[in-house]
Short mmCIF file of C-alpha atoms in Angstrom, two decimals:
data_model
loop_
_atom_site.label_atom_id
_atom_site.label_comp_id
_atom_site.label_asym_id
_atom_site.label_seq_id
_atom_site.Cartn_x
_atom_site.Cartn_y
_atom_site.Cartn_z
CA TRP N 1 -61.87 28.92 87.82
CA LEU N 2 -61.59 32.03 89.96
CA LEU N 3 -62.69 32.14 93.57
CA MET N 4 -65.02 35.10 93.92
CA PRO N 5 -64.91 36.83 97.32
CA ASN N 6 -68.04 37.21 99.35
CA PHE N 7 -68.08 39.89 101.99
CA ILE N 8 -71.83 40.16 102.54
CA GLY N 9 -72.56 40.87 106.17
CA CYS N 10 -69.09 42.33 106.81
CA SER N 11 -69.72 45.86 105.61
CA THR N 12 -70.06 47.55 109.03
CA VAL N 13 -66.27 47.89 109.24
CA ALA N 14 -63.98 48.73 106.34
CA ILE N 15 -62.10 45.63 105.25
CA PHE N 16 -58.88 45.01 103.37
CA TYR N 17 -59.01 42.52 100.53
CA TYR N 18 -56.44 42.46 97.73
CA ARG N 19 -55.90 39.30 95.78
CA ALA N 20 -53.51 38.75 92.85
CA ASN N 21 -53.79 35.77 90.51
CA VAL N 22 -52.41 34.72 87.17
CA ILE N 23 -54.73 33.55 84.39
CA SER N 24 -52.99 30.62 82.73
CA ARG N 25 -53.71 27.92 80.18
CA SER N 26 -52.13 25.31 82.42
CA ALA N 27 -55.09 25.87 84.76
CA GLY N 28 -57.55 25.55 81.89
CA GLN N 29 -58.17 29.29 81.79
CA SER N 30 -58.67 31.72 78.92
CA ALA N 31 -58.04 35.47 78.84
CA CYS N 32 -61.06 35.92 76.58
CA ALA N 33 -63.29 33.90 78.88
CA CYS N 34 -62.10 35.78 81.95
CA ALA N 35 -62.60 39.17 80.29
CA ALA N 36 -66.08 38.21 79.09
CA TYR N 37 -67.07 36.97 82.56
CA PHE N 38 -65.80 40.05 84.40
CA ALA N 39 -67.50 42.44 81.95
CA ALA N 40 -70.70 40.38 81.51
CA THR N 41 -70.24 40.51 77.76
CA ARG N 42 -69.71 38.23 74.76
CA ILE N 43 -66.25 37.54 73.35
CA GLU N 44 -65.26 35.08 70.65
CA CYS N 45 -61.74 33.75 71.07
CA GLN N 46 -60.31 33.79 67.56
CA ARG N 47 -57.54 31.38 68.52
CA THR N 48 -59.88 28.59 69.66
CA ARG N 49 -63.09 29.67 67.87
CA MET N 50 -64.88 29.37 71.21
CA THR N 51 -67.47 31.98 72.18
CA TYR N 52 -67.87 33.07 75.79
CA ASP N 53 -71.24 34.70 76.34
CA TYR N 54 -72.00 36.15 79.77
CA THR N 55 -74.42 38.83 78.61
CA GLU N 56 -77.14 37.44 80.90
CA ARG N 57 -75.08 38.18 84.01
CA THR N 58 -76.12 41.19 86.06
CA GLY N 59 -74.35 43.40 88.55
CA VAL N 60 -71.56 44.87 86.43
CA ASP N 61 -71.99 48.58 87.09
CA TYR N 62 -68.82 50.05 85.63
CA SER N 63 -66.51 48.83 82.88
CA GLU N 64 -63.51 50.51 81.28
CA ILE N 65 -60.21 49.73 79.61
CA ILE N 66 -57.34 52.03 80.62
CA ALA N 67 -54.24 51.97 78.42
CA PRO N 68 -50.92 53.79 78.76
CA VAL N 69 -49.32 56.38 76.53
CA VAL N 70 -46.64 54.67 74.42
CA ALA N 71 -44.18 56.69 72.30
CA ASP N 72 -46.34 59.78 72.83
CA ARG N 73 -49.42 57.93 71.58
CA GLN N 74 -52.48 57.19 73.65
CA VAL N 75 -53.21 53.51 73.13
CA THR N 76 -56.85 52.72 72.35
CA ILE N 77 -58.19 49.20 72.02
CA THR N 78 -61.46 47.34 72.55
CA ARG N 79 -61.91 44.47 74.97
CA PHE N 80 -62.42 42.04 72.07
CA GLN N 81 -59.25 43.22 70.33
CA LEU N 82 -57.16 43.28 73.48
CA TRP N 83 -57.70 39.79 74.78
CA ASN N 84 -57.66 38.21 71.35
CA LEU N 85 -54.32 39.90 70.76
CA VAL N 86 -53.07 38.50 74.06
CA GLU N 87 -54.32 35.00 73.23
CA ALA N 88 -52.79 35.09 69.73
CA GLY N 89 -49.43 36.18 71.08
CA GLU N 90 -49.06 33.32 73.55
CA LYS N 91 -47.96 30.09 71.85
CA ARG N 92 -47.21 27.81 74.78
CA PRO N 93 -49.93 25.42 75.97
CA ASP N 94 -49.11 26.40 79.56
CA ALA N 95 -48.81 30.13 78.87
CA GLN N 96 -49.53 32.75 81.50
CA LEU N 97 -52.02 35.06 79.82
CA ALA N 98 -52.94 37.84 82.21
CA ARG N 99 -52.86 38.95 85.79
CA SER N 100 -56.07 39.52 87.72
CA ILE N 101 -56.54 41.70 90.78
CA VAL N 102 -59.62 41.51 92.99
CA LEU N 103 -60.32 44.44 95.30
CA ALA N 104 -62.94 44.89 97.99
CA LEU N 105 -64.30 48.42 97.76
CA PRO N 106 -65.22 50.46 100.83
CA THR N 107 -68.97 50.58 101.35
CA GLU N 108 -68.52 53.76 103.37
CA ILE N 109 -67.83 55.97 100.33
CA ASP N 110 -70.22 56.95 97.55
CA ASN N 111 -70.30 55.20 94.19
CA GLN N 112 -68.48 57.90 92.25
CA SER N 113 -65.70 57.82 94.84
CA LYS N 114 -65.45 54.04 94.48
CA ILE N 115 -64.94 54.41 90.73
CA GLN N 116 -62.41 57.21 91.18
CA LEU N 117 -60.53 55.22 93.82
CA VAL N 118 -60.14 52.20 91.56
CA TRP N 119 -59.29 54.34 88.54
CA GLU N 120 -56.58 56.28 90.37
CA PHE N 121 -55.06 53.16 91.95
CA VAL N 122 -54.96 51.20 88.69
CA LEU N 123 -53.54 54.13 86.75
CA GLU N 124 -50.75 54.79 89.22
CA ASN N 125 -49.77 51.21 90.02
CA PHE N 126 -50.26 49.44 86.69
CA VAL N 127 -51.07 51.57 83.65
CA ASN N 128 -48.30 54.08 84.30
CA ARG N 129 -45.92 51.11 84.41
CA GLY N 130 -46.97 50.05 80.91
CA THR N 131 -49.81 47.57 81.36
CA ILE N 132 -53.28 47.75 79.84
CA ALA N 133 -55.97 47.38 82.50
CA ASP N 134 -59.49 46.05 81.98
CA ILE N 135 -61.55 47.30 84.95
CA ASN N 136 -64.97 46.04 85.98
CA ILE N 137 -66.80 47.02 89.16
CA HIS N 138 -69.51 44.66 90.40
CA GLN N 139 -72.46 45.42 92.67
CA ILE N 140 -71.24 48.93 93.38
CA ASP N 141 -74.26 49.91 95.48
CA SER N 142 -74.45 46.71 97.53
CA ASP N 143 -72.91 45.44 100.77
CA ASN N 144 -70.38 43.57 98.63
CA PRO N 145 -68.87 45.98 96.06
CA ARG N 146 -65.67 44.79 94.42
CA ALA N 147 -63.47 45.52 91.45
CA TYR N 148 -61.97 42.98 89.07
CA VAL N 149 -58.92 44.21 87.18
CA LEU N 150 -57.43 42.18 84.33
CA LEU N 151 -53.90 43.20 83.35
CA THR N 152 -51.60 42.48 80.43
CA MET N 153 -48.20 40.93 81.19
CA ARG N 154 -46.01 41.89 78.23
CA ASN N 155 -44.21 45.07 77.28
CA LEU N 156 -46.26 47.19 74.92
CA SER N 157 -45.24 48.99 71.74
CA VAL N 158 -47.03 50.86 68.95
CA THR N 159 -45.89 50.78 65.33
CA ALA N 160 -45.68 53.83 63.06
CA THR N 161 -49.08 52.87 61.66
CA GLY N 162 -50.64 52.69 65.12
CA GLU N 163 -50.66 48.90 65.44
CA ILE N 164 -50.39 47.62 69.00
CA GLN N 165 -47.77 44.94 69.61
CA PHE N 166 -46.74 42.97 72.67
CA GLY N 167 -43.07 42.20 73.27
CA ASN N 168 -41.35 40.23 76.00
CA LYS N 169 -42.92 39.34 79.33
CA ASN N 170 -42.08 42.00 81.88
CA ARG N 171 -40.87 39.88 84.77
CA THR N 172 -40.32 42.86 87.04
CA TRP N 173 -44.11 43.00 87.38
CA ASN N 174 -43.95 39.56 89.04
CA SER N 175 -41.72 40.78 91.86
CA ARG N 176 -43.11 39.75 95.23
CA SER N 177 -41.80 42.97 96.73
CA LEU N 178 -43.68 44.95 94.08
CA ILE N 179 -46.90 43.03 94.77
CA LYS N 180 -46.47 43.66 98.48
CA GLN N 181 -46.00 47.35 97.79
CA GLN N 182 -49.10 47.41 95.58
CA LYS N 183 -51.15 45.93 98.41
CA GLN N 184 -49.91 48.66 100.72
CA ASN N 185 -50.65 51.25 98.04
CA TRP N 186 -54.23 49.99 97.81
CA ALA N 187 -54.72 50.47 101.55
CA THR N 188 -53.22 53.94 101.32
CA ALA N 189 -55.42 54.88 98.37
CA ALA N 190 -58.59 53.56 100.03
CA ASN N 191 -57.75 55.29 103.31
CA LYS N 192 -57.55 58.65 101.54
CA TYR N 193 -61.23 58.30 100.64
CA LEU N 194 -62.24 56.75 103.95
CA ALA N 195 -60.64 59.63 105.86
CA ILE N 196 -62.73 62.14 103.91
CA VAL N 197 -65.96 60.61 105.23
CA GLY N 198 -64.57 59.98 108.72
CA ALA N 199 -64.74 56.18 108.43
CA ASP N 200 -62.44 53.60 110.02
CA LEU N 201 -59.25 53.09 108.02
CA ILE N 202 -57.97 49.77 106.69
CA ASP N 203 -54.54 48.32 107.41
CA HIS N 204 -53.00 45.77 105.08
CA ARG N 205 -50.62 44.73 107.89
CA ASN N 206 -53.40 43.76 110.31
CA PRO N 207 -52.91 40.10 111.32
CA ASP N 208 -56.68 39.53 111.20
CA GLU N 209 -56.61 40.41 107.52
CA ARG N 210 -53.60 38.28 106.62
CA GLU N 211 -55.74 35.15 106.58
CA ILE N 212 -56.69 36.22 103.06
CA GLU N 213 -53.65 35.21 101.02
CA ASP N 214 -52.94 34.89 97.33
CA LEU N 215 -53.92 31.31 96.44
CA ASN N 216 -52.01 31.35 93.15
CA PRO N 217 -48.57 32.89 93.69
CA ILE N 218 -47.25 34.72 90.68
CA ILE N 219 -44.18 32.75 89.60
CA GLU N 220 -42.84 32.90 86.05
CA THR N 221 -40.90 29.82 84.96
#
């Protein structure tokens, strides 16, 4: 249900890969299933009573949920709570549930730098705009390191008692110009780390790299 990139054998030169998709019920997808797969964990979807167990998967080397500060409160939530809350809040059978971002990580930088790169990029481009981000980095020490980022799509609020609530869909996050800017920001962020180690830089505008396109355009109807 998600095409996983494979860059094995291409690690001698830094590459640009940034892919945005929407997780939607109309495509037979589940936010809980996607989150469980990316994190190699077990999540029961309370809405459907289905359990998604990927605990036997290997290769998930880093996993973290980053949430914004809302009304001067730092939001804290578990993966199980988050994606069940998302599923419960979407009533339509064709609902768009979450946005996923897949990033190829530079093999030229060390593992801690890979984590810091993803963390900084996600914080600046998504969390600081109000989304909750579920980050998982796979095969960090291989020739094919990549990050999978699962993002919420609705405005977030916190009640006086600390209860997290989702409001309306934030359609500004679907802007094609914003997505284009985020791709450029990823190249800029990665190049900061590549420059430190004297490696070749990546360019999101390179025609050779434009063959990798978003297969599921983000369009809210």
